[in-house]
């Protein structure tokens, strides 16, 4: 199924969650944060979706006020992919974890926490993954600064 | 946790923590495993990564699209070609550029040669981990010949920086196909020799059979891909699932084993060597004439948009999520790397294992730490 085929099914099944197609990415759906993790649990378990594989999850920083989470799901059964994007407020990004649905969400979320400062509620072990434990700041945010980080000359 | 020693109730035994790595010879780079041990048995394992974090994704945001290519080399030093490839593929997808057919074939040739080089390196180090020294010498001897082919093509033996947006940086040398076929003719019978060294060795059997069994369900939920997934009985390969470049025109099999143990992972990779050779022979036959590069402006500006592409690297499913804001630099460039998932699975697999088993399991997954840490 493609995102526009998923859209009506998801809208009827989760009336309280907002879904819309993403003009920038034909394989993606935008959804509101209230649907996490129920929508993901359904996508994993429903036979018509059968998303058994979480390819990756990551974040994209859009200053000044938006931080976007990106989840890419793939189904080996149906050979289809769905990218789900969730907007969070940039000053206090919090979202429920998916670590109980896919094991590899655990480390992916730790990485996002480390590099973007997103807090995953219910995560079993939310610690920094890449940076040292006592590191300050979240390096992949656009306004991150560090003395060793200088822009390349044009 | 303290508990009574069964043979003598007056004594108590307790768990202790053992730190393995980051500078441990069998962790292939700088992986650290924090093990909780009960005597000789592992109770818990917590992998610690990040020692090689070079902020490749942050660096990419600071460079033009072309300047990112040499950075992707450093993702995985054993298979730079496929790391180049996945990034270039993402840019081409977003910019709607199609590489000329000759370039597509050259890219597949390079990917498959790199798969051979990577698997040979893996074969040597894996055997070393379980105590056999000779395979290491064999693997490295023959890997050198592949590296010679790379050197004659792009001048480099490890970090190639060969692929370009719209093609490859230069054409193959004139006698490349003859030399490649000569290498394959000479090398293919040697796979049997590699196998003979290990397959007929009872020590190797005991070290690898029924050790580190990964079920297909666990493999999927941990995001395991590539040869490791195929050793658990799932015939999944990006070259088949979502064929890219010229793979639809090529005939090859996907080797699968159902046991999911260390031995199965070894067998799958050995079969993949044969399949790569098969693909290379077909490529040499079909390689079309024509341009090898569709030149792009130095400061390529991509339209606003985002994409995700992935391909089959020797280690598994490597992907690139690229976001463009209509400038000459990537806005966000995320790499989905197979080793990242493969290391996480250790905490599940090494439970109740002995320490020597950890080395066999760790080596059988073929993890490359720079790729995990990025």
PDB file of N, CA and C in Angstrom, chain A residues 22 24-28 52-63 68 70 72 74 76-77 79 81 85 101-104 106-108 111 115-116 125 127 129-131 139-142 144 149-152 154, chain B residues 46-47 49-50 53 57-58 61-63 67 93 219-225 229 234 236 240-242 299 304-310 317 321 323 325 329-332 334 336 340-341 343-344 347 372-374:
ATOM      1  N   UNK A  22       2.271  14.262   2.769  1.00  0.00           N
ATOM      2  CA  UNK A  22       3.385  15.180   2.859  1.00  0.00           C
ATOM      3  C   UNK A  22       3.773  15.638   1.447  1.00  0.00           C
ATOM      4  N   UNK A  24       6.316  17.090   0.427  1.00  0.00           N
ATOM      5  CA  UNK A  24       7.748  16.997   0.140  1.00  0.00           C
ATOM      6  C   UNK A  24       8.213  15.562  -0.085  1.00  0.00           C
ATOM      7  N   UNK A  25       7.474  14.611   0.438  1.00  0.00           N
ATOM      8  CA  UNK A  25       7.926  13.227   0.349  1.00  0.00           C
ATOM      9  C   UNK A  25       6.746  12.333  -0.012  1.00  0.00           C
ATOM     10  N   UNK A  26       6.721  11.812  -1.238  1.00  0.00           N
ATOM     11  CA  UNK A  26       5.565  11.023  -1.673  1.00  0.00           C
ATOM     12  C   UNK A  26       5.373   9.731  -0.876  1.00  0.00           C
ATOM     13  N   UNK A  27       6.395   9.302  -0.141  1.00  0.00           N
ATOM     14  CA  UNK A  27       6.265   8.050   0.611  1.00  0.00           C
ATOM     15  C   UNK A  27       5.891   8.302   2.068  1.00  0.00           C
ATOM     16  N   UNK A  28       5.600   9.550   2.417  1.00  0.00           N
ATOM     17  CA  UNK A  28       5.434   9.865   3.841  1.00  0.00           C
ATOM     18  C   UNK A  28       4.027  10.344   4.168  1.00  0.00           C
ATOM     19  N   UNK A  52       6.774  -5.212   9.931  1.00  0.00           N
ATOM     20  CA  UNK A  52       7.556  -5.903  10.947  1.00  0.00           C
ATOM     21  C   UNK A  52       8.950  -5.313  11.125  1.00  0.00           C
ATOM     22  N   UNK A  53       9.304  -4.368  10.279  1.00  0.00           N
ATOM     23  CA  UNK A  53      10.688  -3.881  10.253  1.00  0.00           C
ATOM     24  C   UNK A  53      10.704  -2.370  10.442  1.00  0.00           C
ATOM     25  N   UNK A  54      11.305  -1.908  11.523  1.00  0.00           N
ATOM     26  CA  UNK A  54      11.525  -0.473  11.701  1.00  0.00           C
ATOM     27  C   UNK A  54      12.892  -0.171  11.108  1.00  0.00           C
ATOM     28  N   UNK A  55      12.901   0.449   9.930  1.00  0.00           N
ATOM     29  CA  UNK A  55      14.183   0.664   9.258  1.00  0.00           C
ATOM     30  C   UNK A  55      15.064   1.611  10.064  1.00  0.00           C
ATOM     31  N   UNK A  56      14.490   2.733  10.433  1.00  0.00           N
ATOM     32  CA  UNK A  56      15.229   3.670  11.275  1.00  0.00           C
ATOM     33  C   UNK A  56      14.237   4.671  11.810  1.00  0.00           C
ATOM     34  N   UNK A  57      14.597   5.350  12.865  1.00  0.00           N
ATOM     35  CA  UNK A  57      13.874   6.555  13.227  1.00  0.00           C
ATOM     36  C   UNK A  57      14.915   7.626  13.465  1.00  0.00           C
ATOM     37  N   UNK A  58      14.558   8.831  13.128  1.00  0.00           N
ATOM     38  CA  UNK A  58      15.499   9.930  13.279  1.00  0.00           C
ATOM     39  C   UNK A  58      14.717  11.212  13.465  1.00  0.00           C
ATOM     40  N   UNK A  59      15.417  12.317  13.542  1.00  0.00           N
ATOM     41  CA  UNK A  59      14.763  13.604  13.708  1.00  0.00           C
ATOM     42  C   UNK A  59      15.383  14.604  12.744  1.00  0.00           C
ATOM     43  N   UNK A  60      14.625  15.634  12.440  1.00  0.00           N
ATOM     44  CA  UNK A  60      15.124  16.746  11.636  1.00  0.00           C
ATOM     45  C   UNK A  60      14.764  18.024  12.374  1.00  0.00           C
ATOM     46  N   UNK A  61      15.755  18.872  12.560  1.00  0.00           N
ATOM     47  CA  UNK A  61      15.531  20.096  13.318  1.00  0.00           C
ATOM     48  C   UNK A  61      15.104  21.218  12.381  1.00  0.00           C
ATOM     49  N   UNK A  62      13.979  21.849  12.682  1.00  0.00           N
ATOM     50  CA  UNK A  62      13.518  22.986  11.888  1.00  0.00           C
ATOM     51  C   UNK A  62      13.354  24.183  12.813  1.00  0.00           C
ATOM     52  N   UNK A  63      14.415  24.932  13.080  1.00  0.00           N
ATOM     53  CA  UNK A  63      14.238  26.081  13.945  1.00  0.00           C
ATOM     54  C   UNK A  63      13.311  27.112  13.277  1.00  0.00           C
ATOM     55  N   UNK A  68      11.084  17.663  13.934  1.00  0.00           N
ATOM     56  CA  UNK A  68      10.292  16.656  13.253  1.00  0.00           C
ATOM     57  C   UNK A  68      10.900  15.277  13.476  1.00  0.00           C
ATOM     58  N   UNK A  70      11.050  11.339  12.354  1.00  0.00           N
ATOM     59  CA  UNK A  70      10.806  10.566  11.140  1.00  0.00           C
ATOM     60  C   UNK A  70      10.935   9.086  11.482  1.00  0.00           C
ATOM     61  N   UNK A  72      10.643   5.298   9.695  1.00  0.00           N
ATOM     62  CA  UNK A  72      10.502   4.592   8.418  1.00  0.00           C
ATOM     63  C   UNK A  72      10.205   3.120   8.694  1.00  0.00           C
ATOM     64  N   UNK A  74       8.956  -0.706   7.215  1.00  0.00           N
ATOM     65  CA  UNK A  74       8.953  -1.509   5.998  1.00  0.00           C
ATOM     66  C   UNK A  74       8.319  -2.861   6.291  1.00  0.00           C
ATOM     67  N   UNK A  76       8.208  -6.646   4.968  1.00  0.00           N
ATOM     68  CA  UNK A  76       8.742  -7.658   4.061  1.00  0.00           C
ATOM     69  C   UNK A  76       7.612  -8.487   3.469  1.00  0.00           C
ATOM     70  N   UNK A  77       6.518  -8.612   4.217  1.00  0.00           N
ATOM     71  CA  UNK A  77       5.388  -9.411   3.738  1.00  0.00           C
ATOM     72  C   UNK A  77       4.777  -8.783   2.484  1.00  0.00           C
ATOM     73  N   UNK A  79       6.043  -5.905   0.987  1.00  0.00           N
ATOM     74  CA  UNK A  79       7.037  -5.088   0.301  1.00  0.00           C
ATOM     75  C   UNK A  79       6.559  -3.642   0.139  1.00  0.00           C
ATOM     76  N   UNK A  81       6.495   0.412   2.040  1.00  0.00           N
ATOM     77  CA  UNK A  81       7.169   1.254   3.021  1.00  0.00           C
ATOM     78  C   UNK A  81       6.249   2.400   3.387  1.00  0.00           C
ATOM     79  N   UNK A  85       5.827  10.994   9.870  1.00  0.00           N
ATOM     80  CA  UNK A  85       6.532  12.163  10.404  1.00  0.00           C
ATOM     81  C   UNK A  85       5.662  12.841  11.453  1.00  0.00           C
ATOM     82  N   UNK A 101       7.683  -1.987  20.917  1.00  0.00           N
ATOM     83  CA  UNK A 101       7.167  -2.546  19.662  1.00  0.00           C
ATOM     84  C   UNK A 101       8.284  -3.134  18.803  1.00  0.00           C
ATOM     85  N   UNK A 102       9.355  -2.382  18.667  1.00  0.00           N
ATOM     86  CA  UNK A 102      10.522  -2.872  17.929  1.00  0.00           C
ATOM     87  C   UNK A 102      11.732  -2.699  18.823  1.00  0.00           C
ATOM     88  N   UNK A 103      12.531  -3.742  18.939  1.00  0.00           N
ATOM     89  CA  UNK A 103      13.704  -3.657  19.805  1.00  0.00           C
ATOM     90  C   UNK A 103      14.682  -2.587  19.343  1.00  0.00           C
ATOM     91  N   UNK A 104      14.824  -2.430  18.022  1.00  0.00           N
ATOM     92  CA  UNK A 104      15.853  -1.475  17.587  1.00  0.00           C
ATOM     93  C   UNK A 104      15.405  -0.030  17.748  1.00  0.00           C
ATOM     94  N   UNK A 106      14.855   1.129  20.533  1.00  0.00           N
ATOM     95  CA  UNK A 106      15.598   1.450  21.751  1.00  0.00           C
ATOM     96  C   UNK A 106      16.826   2.312  21.437  1.00  0.00           C
ATOM     97  N   UNK A 107      17.722   1.789  20.626  1.00  0.00           N
ATOM     98  CA  UNK A 107      18.947   2.538  20.321  1.00  0.00           C
ATOM     99  C   UNK A 107      18.686   3.732  19.423  1.00  0.00           C
ATOM    100  N   UNK A 108      17.765   3.581  18.480  1.00  0.00           N
ATOM    101  CA  UNK A 108      17.446   4.724  17.626  1.00  0.00           C
ATOM    102  C   UNK A 108      16.987   5.902  18.465  1.00  0.00           C
ATOM    103  N   UNK A 111      19.746   7.497  20.374  1.00  0.00           N
ATOM    104  CA  UNK A 111      20.544   8.360  19.509  1.00  0.00           C
ATOM    105  C   UNK A 111      19.854   9.703  19.294  1.00  0.00           C
ATOM    106  N   UNK A 115      21.419  13.277  20.274  1.00  0.00           N
ATOM    107  CA  UNK A 115      21.828  14.258  19.273  1.00  0.00           C
ATOM    108  C   UNK A 115      20.811  15.372  19.067  1.00  0.00           C
ATOM    109  N   UNK A 116      19.554  15.140  19.471  1.00  0.00           N
ATOM    110  CA  UNK A 116      18.532  16.164  19.258  1.00  0.00           C
ATOM    111  C   UNK A 116      17.847  16.614  20.550  1.00  0.00           C
ATOM    112  N   UNK A 125      15.765   2.780  28.973  1.00  0.00           N
ATOM    113  CA  UNK A 125      17.145   3.109  29.336  1.00  0.00           C
ATOM    114  C   UNK A 125      17.606   4.311  28.528  1.00  0.00           C
ATOM    115  N   UNK A 127      19.699   6.943  27.790  1.00  0.00           N
ATOM    116  CA  UNK A 127      21.002   7.558  28.066  1.00  0.00           C
ATOM    117  C   UNK A 127      21.593   8.004  26.749  1.00  0.00           C
ATOM    118  N   UNK A 129      24.011   7.964  23.625  1.00  0.00           N
ATOM    119  CA  UNK A 129      24.541   6.796  22.935  1.00  0.00           C
ATOM    120  C   UNK A 129      25.887   7.115  22.274  1.00  0.00           C
ATOM    121  N   UNK A 130      25.936   8.192  21.508  1.00  0.00           N
ATOM    122  CA  UNK A 130      27.147   8.524  20.759  1.00  0.00           C
ATOM    123  C   UNK A 130      28.103   9.405  21.568  1.00  0.00           C
ATOM    124  N   UNK A 131      27.555  10.413  22.223  1.00  0.00           N
ATOM    125  CA  UNK A 131      28.402  11.381  22.905  1.00  0.00           C
ATOM    126  C   UNK A 131      28.716  10.882  24.327  1.00  0.00           C
ATOM    127  N   UNK A 139      24.193  17.878  19.576  1.00  0.00           N
ATOM    128  CA  UNK A 139      24.981  18.352  18.434  1.00  0.00           C
ATOM    129  C   UNK A 139      24.223  18.492  17.110  1.00  0.00           C
ATOM    130  N   UNK A 140      23.215  17.673  16.840  1.00  0.00           N
ATOM    131  CA  UNK A 140      22.596  17.777  15.521  1.00  0.00           C
ATOM    132  C   UNK A 140      21.524  18.861  15.452  1.00  0.00           C
ATOM    133  N   UNK A 141      21.320  19.584  16.555  1.00  0.00           N
ATOM    134  CA  UNK A 141      20.427  20.749  16.458  1.00  0.00           C
ATOM    135  C   UNK A 141      21.134  21.840  15.666  1.00  0.00           C
ATOM    136  N   UNK A 142      20.344  22.577  14.917  1.00  0.00           N
ATOM    137  CA  UNK A 142      20.945  23.559  14.004  1.00  0.00           C
ATOM    138  C   UNK A 142      21.657  24.687  14.737  1.00  0.00           C
ATOM    139  N   UNK A 144      23.341  24.418  17.496  1.00  0.00           N
ATOM    140  CA  UNK A 144      24.391  23.900  18.372  1.00  0.00           C
ATOM    141  C   UNK A 144      25.712  24.583  18.041  1.00  0.00           C
ATOM    142  N   UNK A 149      33.760  23.639  16.138  1.00  0.00           N
ATOM    143  CA  UNK A 149      32.860  23.546  14.992  1.00  0.00           C
ATOM    144  C   UNK A 149      32.851  24.885  14.274  1.00  0.00           C
ATOM    145  N   UNK A 150      33.556  24.959  13.154  1.00  0.00           N
ATOM    146  CA  UNK A 150      33.588  26.223  12.413  1.00  0.00           C
ATOM    147  C   UNK A 150      33.004  25.999  11.033  1.00  0.00           C
ATOM    148  N   UNK A 151      32.256  26.972  10.511  1.00  0.00           N
ATOM    149  CA  UNK A 151      31.707  26.793   9.177  1.00  0.00           C
ATOM    150  C   UNK A 151      32.820  26.749   8.134  1.00  0.00           C
ATOM    151  N   UNK A 152      32.633  25.922   7.120  1.00  0.00           N
ATOM    152  CA  UNK A 152      33.632  25.855   6.045  1.00  0.00           C
ATOM    153  C   UNK A 152      33.553  27.117   5.205  1.00  0.00           C
ATOM    154  N   UNK A 154      33.389  29.438   1.990  1.00  0.00           N
ATOM    155  CA  UNK A 154      32.718  29.161   0.714  1.00  0.00           C
ATOM    156  C   UNK A 154      33.723  29.069  -0.429  1.00  0.00           C
TER     157      UNK A 154
ATOM    158  N   UNK B  46      25.786  -5.267  28.080  1.00  0.00           N
ATOM    159  CA  UNK B  46      25.396  -3.937  27.609  1.00  0.00           C
ATOM    160  C   UNK B  46      26.476  -3.429  26.665  1.00  0.00           C
ATOM    161  N   UNK B  47      26.182  -3.393  25.375  1.00  0.00           N
ATOM    162  CA  UNK B  47      27.183  -2.840  24.454  1.00  0.00           C
ATOM    163  C   UNK B  47      27.250  -1.317  24.601  1.00  0.00           C
ATOM    164  N   UNK B  49      28.722   1.952  22.585  1.00  0.00           N
ATOM    165  CA  UNK B  49      29.325   2.408  21.328  1.00  0.00           C
ATOM    166  C   UNK B  49      29.568   3.910  21.420  1.00  0.00           C
ATOM    167  N   UNK B  50      30.062   4.477  20.359  1.00  0.00           N
ATOM    168  CA  UNK B  50      30.248   5.925  20.312  1.00  0.00           C
ATOM    169  C   UNK B  50      31.706   6.350  20.367  1.00  0.00           C
ATOM    170  N   UNK B  53      32.600   8.055  17.136  1.00  0.00           N
ATOM    171  CA  UNK B  53      31.647   9.014  16.587  1.00  0.00           C
ATOM    172  C   UNK B  53      32.390  10.218  16.023  1.00  0.00           C
ATOM    173  N   UNK B  57      27.136  12.967  10.136  1.00  0.00           N
ATOM    174  CA  UNK B  57      25.889  13.589   9.704  1.00  0.00           C
ATOM    175  C   UNK B  57      25.923  15.098   9.895  1.00  0.00           C
ATOM    176  N   UNK B  58      26.588  15.555  10.943  1.00  0.00           N
ATOM    177  CA  UNK B  58      26.743  17.001  11.160  1.00  0.00           C
ATOM    178  C   UNK B  58      27.688  17.580  10.113  1.00  0.00           C
ATOM    179  N   UNK B  61      26.143  18.360   6.775  1.00  0.00           N
ATOM    180  CA  UNK B  61      25.298  19.561   6.680  1.00  0.00           C
ATOM    181  C   UNK B  61      26.117  20.805   6.361  1.00  0.00           C
ATOM    182  N   UNK B  62      27.421  20.659   6.473  1.00  0.00           N
ATOM    183  CA  UNK B  62      28.320  21.803   6.323  1.00  0.00           C
ATOM    184  C   UNK B  62      29.079  21.757   4.992  1.00  0.00           C
ATOM    185  N   UNK B  63      28.741  20.809   4.138  1.00  0.00           N
ATOM    186  CA  UNK B  63      29.474  20.632   2.887  1.00  0.00           C
ATOM    187  C   UNK B  63      28.526  20.631   1.700  1.00  0.00           C
ATOM    188  N   UNK B  67      30.983  17.448  -1.953  1.00  0.00           N
ATOM    189  CA  UNK B  67      32.001  17.330  -0.897  1.00  0.00           C
ATOM    190  C   UNK B  67      31.654  16.274   0.140  1.00  0.00           C
ATOM    191  N   UNK B  93      18.341  10.559  -6.708  1.00  0.00           N
ATOM    192  CA  UNK B  93      16.902  10.375  -6.599  1.00  0.00           C
ATOM    193  C   UNK B  93      16.211  11.722  -6.385  1.00  0.00           C
ATOM    194  N   UNK B 219      15.450 -11.428  14.845  1.00  0.00           N
ATOM    195  CA  UNK B 219      16.226 -10.711  13.833  1.00  0.00           C
ATOM    196  C   UNK B 219      15.433  -9.529  13.299  1.00  0.00           C
ATOM    197  N   UNK B 220      14.133  -9.720  13.050  1.00  0.00           N
ATOM    198  CA  UNK B 220      13.327  -8.637  12.489  1.00  0.00           C
ATOM    199  C   UNK B 220      13.136  -7.511  13.488  1.00  0.00           C
ATOM    200  N   UNK B 221      12.827  -7.863  14.739  1.00  0.00           N
ATOM    201  CA  UNK B 221      12.541  -6.798  15.694  1.00  0.00           C
ATOM    202  C   UNK B 221      13.800  -6.001  16.048  1.00  0.00           C
ATOM    203  N   UNK B 222      14.974  -6.628  15.896  1.00  0.00           N
ATOM    204  CA  UNK B 222      16.210  -5.883  16.123  1.00  0.00           C
ATOM    205  C   UNK B 222      16.693  -5.167  14.857  1.00  0.00           C
ATOM    206  N   UNK B 223      15.965  -5.331  13.763  1.00  0.00           N
ATOM    207  CA  UNK B 223      16.361  -4.652  12.532  1.00  0.00           C
ATOM    208  C   UNK B 223      17.581  -5.257  11.868  1.00  0.00           C
ATOM    209  N   UNK B 224      17.828  -6.553  12.112  1.00  0.00           N
ATOM    210  CA  UNK B 224      18.973  -7.221  11.509  1.00  0.00           C
ATOM    211  C   UNK B 224      18.718  -7.380  10.011  1.00  0.00           C
ATOM    212  N   UNK B 225      19.756  -7.217   9.209  1.00  0.00           N
ATOM    213  CA  UNK B 225      19.578  -7.332   7.761  1.00  0.00           C
ATOM    214  C   UNK B 225      20.810  -7.995   7.154  1.00  0.00           C
ATOM    215  N   UNK B 229      20.579 -11.781   8.500  1.00  0.00           N
ATOM    216  CA  UNK B 229      19.155 -12.091   8.435  1.00  0.00           C
ATOM    217  C   UNK B 229      18.938 -13.340   7.587  1.00  0.00           C
ATOM    218  N   UNK B 234      15.545 -16.045   6.503  1.00  0.00           N
ATOM    219  CA  UNK B 234      14.714 -15.097   5.762  1.00  0.00           C
ATOM    220  C   UNK B 234      15.454 -14.691   4.486  1.00  0.00           C
ATOM    221  N   UNK B 236      15.821 -12.355   2.453  1.00  0.00           N
ATOM    222  CA  UNK B 236      15.590 -10.931   2.205  1.00  0.00           C
ATOM    223  C   UNK B 236      16.874 -10.271   1.756  1.00  0.00           C
ATOM    224  N   UNK B 240      16.871  -7.858  -4.292  1.00  0.00           N
ATOM    225  CA  UNK B 240      15.678  -8.536  -4.765  1.00  0.00           C
ATOM    226  C   UNK B 240      14.408  -7.803  -4.391  1.00  0.00           C
ATOM    227  N   UNK B 241      14.357  -7.291  -3.145  1.00  0.00           N
ATOM    228  CA  UNK B 241      13.142  -6.632  -2.647  1.00  0.00           C
ATOM    229  C   UNK B 241      12.838  -5.379  -3.462  1.00  0.00           C
ATOM    230  N   UNK B 242      13.824  -4.521  -3.553  1.00  0.00           N
ATOM    231  CA  UNK B 242      13.639  -3.264  -4.289  1.00  0.00           C
ATOM    232  C   UNK B 242      14.854  -3.092  -5.189  1.00  0.00           C
ATOM    233  N   UNK B 299      28.558  23.142  -7.962  1.00  0.00           N
ATOM    234  CA  UNK B 299      27.677  23.486  -6.862  1.00  0.00           C
ATOM    235  C   UNK B 299      26.272  23.066  -7.247  1.00  0.00           C
ATOM    236  N   UNK B 304      13.769  21.386  -3.260  1.00  0.00           N
ATOM    237  CA  UNK B 304      13.302  21.077  -1.921  1.00  0.00           C
ATOM    238  C   UNK B 304      12.622  19.708  -1.921  1.00  0.00           C
ATOM    239  N   UNK B 305      12.881  18.926  -0.912  1.00  0.00           N
ATOM    240  CA  UNK B 305      12.249  17.608  -0.858  1.00  0.00           C
ATOM    241  C   UNK B 305      13.029  16.683   0.044  1.00  0.00           C
ATOM    242  N   UNK B 306      12.556  15.467   0.156  1.00  0.00           N
ATOM    243  CA  UNK B 306      13.301  14.493   0.939  1.00  0.00           C
ATOM    244  C   UNK B 306      13.093  13.099   0.366  1.00  0.00           C
ATOM    245  N   UNK B 307      14.036  12.247   0.626  1.00  0.00           N
ATOM    246  CA  UNK B 307      13.952  10.907   0.063  1.00  0.00           C
ATOM    247  C   UNK B 307      14.657   9.916   0.981  1.00  0.00           C
ATOM    248  N   UNK B 308      14.305   8.657   0.815  1.00  0.00           N
ATOM    249  CA  UNK B 308      15.046   7.592   1.493  1.00  0.00           C
ATOM    250  C   UNK B 308      15.370   6.520   0.465  1.00  0.00           C
ATOM    251  N   UNK B 309      16.626   6.207   0.306  1.00  0.00           N
ATOM    252  CA  UNK B 309      17.019   5.102  -0.565  1.00  0.00           C
ATOM    253  C   UNK B 309      17.874   4.136   0.242  1.00  0.00           C
ATOM    254  N   UNK B 310      17.899   2.897  -0.170  1.00  0.00           N
ATOM    255  CA  UNK B 310      18.772   1.952   0.522  1.00  0.00           C
ATOM    256  C   UNK B 310      19.276   0.923  -0.467  1.00  0.00           C
ATOM    257  N   UNK B 317      21.514  -3.922   5.008  1.00  0.00           N
ATOM    258  CA  UNK B 317      20.685  -2.881   4.431  1.00  0.00           C
ATOM    259  C   UNK B 317      21.211  -1.514   4.881  1.00  0.00           C
ATOM    260  N   UNK B 321      18.770   8.795   4.342  1.00  0.00           N
ATOM    261  CA  UNK B 321      17.592   9.668   4.381  1.00  0.00           C
ATOM    262  C   UNK B 321      18.091  11.088   4.184  1.00  0.00           C
ATOM    263  N   UNK B 323      17.431  15.122   3.277  1.00  0.00           N
ATOM    264  CA  UNK B 323      16.462  16.219   3.250  1.00  0.00           C
ATOM    265  C   UNK B 323      17.135  17.424   2.623  1.00  0.00           C
ATOM    266  N   UNK B 325      16.676  21.529   1.377  1.00  0.00           N
ATOM    267  CA  UNK B 325      15.854  22.741   1.501  1.00  0.00           C
ATOM    268  C   UNK B 325      16.065  23.651   0.307  1.00  0.00           C
ATOM    269  N   UNK B 329      23.660  22.495  -0.075  1.00  0.00           N
ATOM    270  CA  UNK B 329      24.151  21.610   0.993  1.00  0.00           C
ATOM    271  C   UNK B 329      22.995  20.778   1.522  1.00  0.00           C
ATOM    272  N   UNK B 330      23.255  19.551   1.955  1.00  0.00           N
ATOM    273  CA  UNK B 330      22.164  18.768   2.538  1.00  0.00           C
ATOM    274  C   UNK B 330      21.660  19.437   3.813  1.00  0.00           C
ATOM    275  N   UNK B 331      20.346  19.444   3.997  1.00  0.00           N
ATOM    276  CA  UNK B 331      19.808  19.992   5.243  1.00  0.00           C
ATOM    277  C   UNK B 331      19.933  18.961   6.348  1.00  0.00           C
ATOM    278  N   UNK B 332      19.685  17.717   5.986  1.00  0.00           N
ATOM    279  CA  UNK B 332      19.856  16.621   6.945  1.00  0.00           C
ATOM    280  C   UNK B 332      20.197  15.390   6.137  1.00  0.00           C
ATOM    281  N   UNK B 334      20.831  11.523   6.985  1.00  0.00           N
ATOM    282  CA  UNK B 334      20.875  10.458   7.993  1.00  0.00           C
ATOM    283  C   UNK B 334      21.253   9.141   7.325  1.00  0.00           C
ATOM    284  N   UNK B 336      21.263   5.140   7.638  1.00  0.00           N
ATOM    285  CA  UNK B 336      20.804   3.965   8.355  1.00  0.00           C
ATOM    286  C   UNK B 336      21.844   2.883   8.095  1.00  0.00           C
ATOM    287  N   UNK B 340      24.785  -0.833  13.128  1.00  0.00           N
ATOM    288  CA  UNK B 340      24.132  -0.195  14.269  1.00  0.00           C
ATOM    289  C   UNK B 340      23.109  -1.144  14.885  1.00  0.00           C
ATOM    290  N   UNK B 341      22.330  -1.813  14.032  1.00  0.00           N
ATOM    291  CA  UNK B 341      21.336  -2.768  14.525  1.00  0.00           C
ATOM    292  C   UNK B 341      22.003  -4.050  14.993  1.00  0.00           C
ATOM    293  N   UNK B 343      24.846  -4.572  16.429  1.00  0.00           N
ATOM    294  CA  UNK B 343      25.485  -4.537  17.746  1.00  0.00           C
ATOM    295  C   UNK B 343      24.431  -4.612  18.843  1.00  0.00           C
ATOM    296  N   UNK B 344      23.285  -3.962  18.588  1.00  0.00           N
ATOM    297  CA  UNK B 344      22.261  -3.974  19.625  1.00  0.00           C
ATOM    298  C   UNK B 344      21.793  -5.398  19.919  1.00  0.00           C
ATOM    299  N   UNK B 347      23.127  -7.852  23.013  1.00  0.00           N
ATOM    300  CA  UNK B 347      22.622  -7.935  24.384  1.00  0.00           C
ATOM    301  C   UNK B 347      21.600  -9.065  24.518  1.00  0.00           C
ATOM    302  N   UNK B 372      28.763   2.006  12.804  1.00  0.00           N
ATOM    303  CA  UNK B 372      27.814   2.128  13.899  1.00  0.00           C
ATOM    304  C   UNK B 372      27.804   3.541  14.458  1.00  0.00           C
ATOM    305  N   UNK B 373      29.007   4.070  14.670  1.00  0.00           N
ATOM    306  CA  UNK B 373      29.116   5.338  15.391  1.00  0.00           C
ATOM    307  C   UNK B 373      28.953   6.544  14.480  1.00  0.00           C
ATOM    308  N   UNK B 374      29.270   6.367  13.239  1.00  0.00           N
ATOM    309  CA  UNK B 374      29.182   7.419  12.222  1.00  0.00           C
ATOM    310  C   UNK B 374      29.950   8.671  12.588  1.00  0.00           C
TER     311      UNK B 374
END
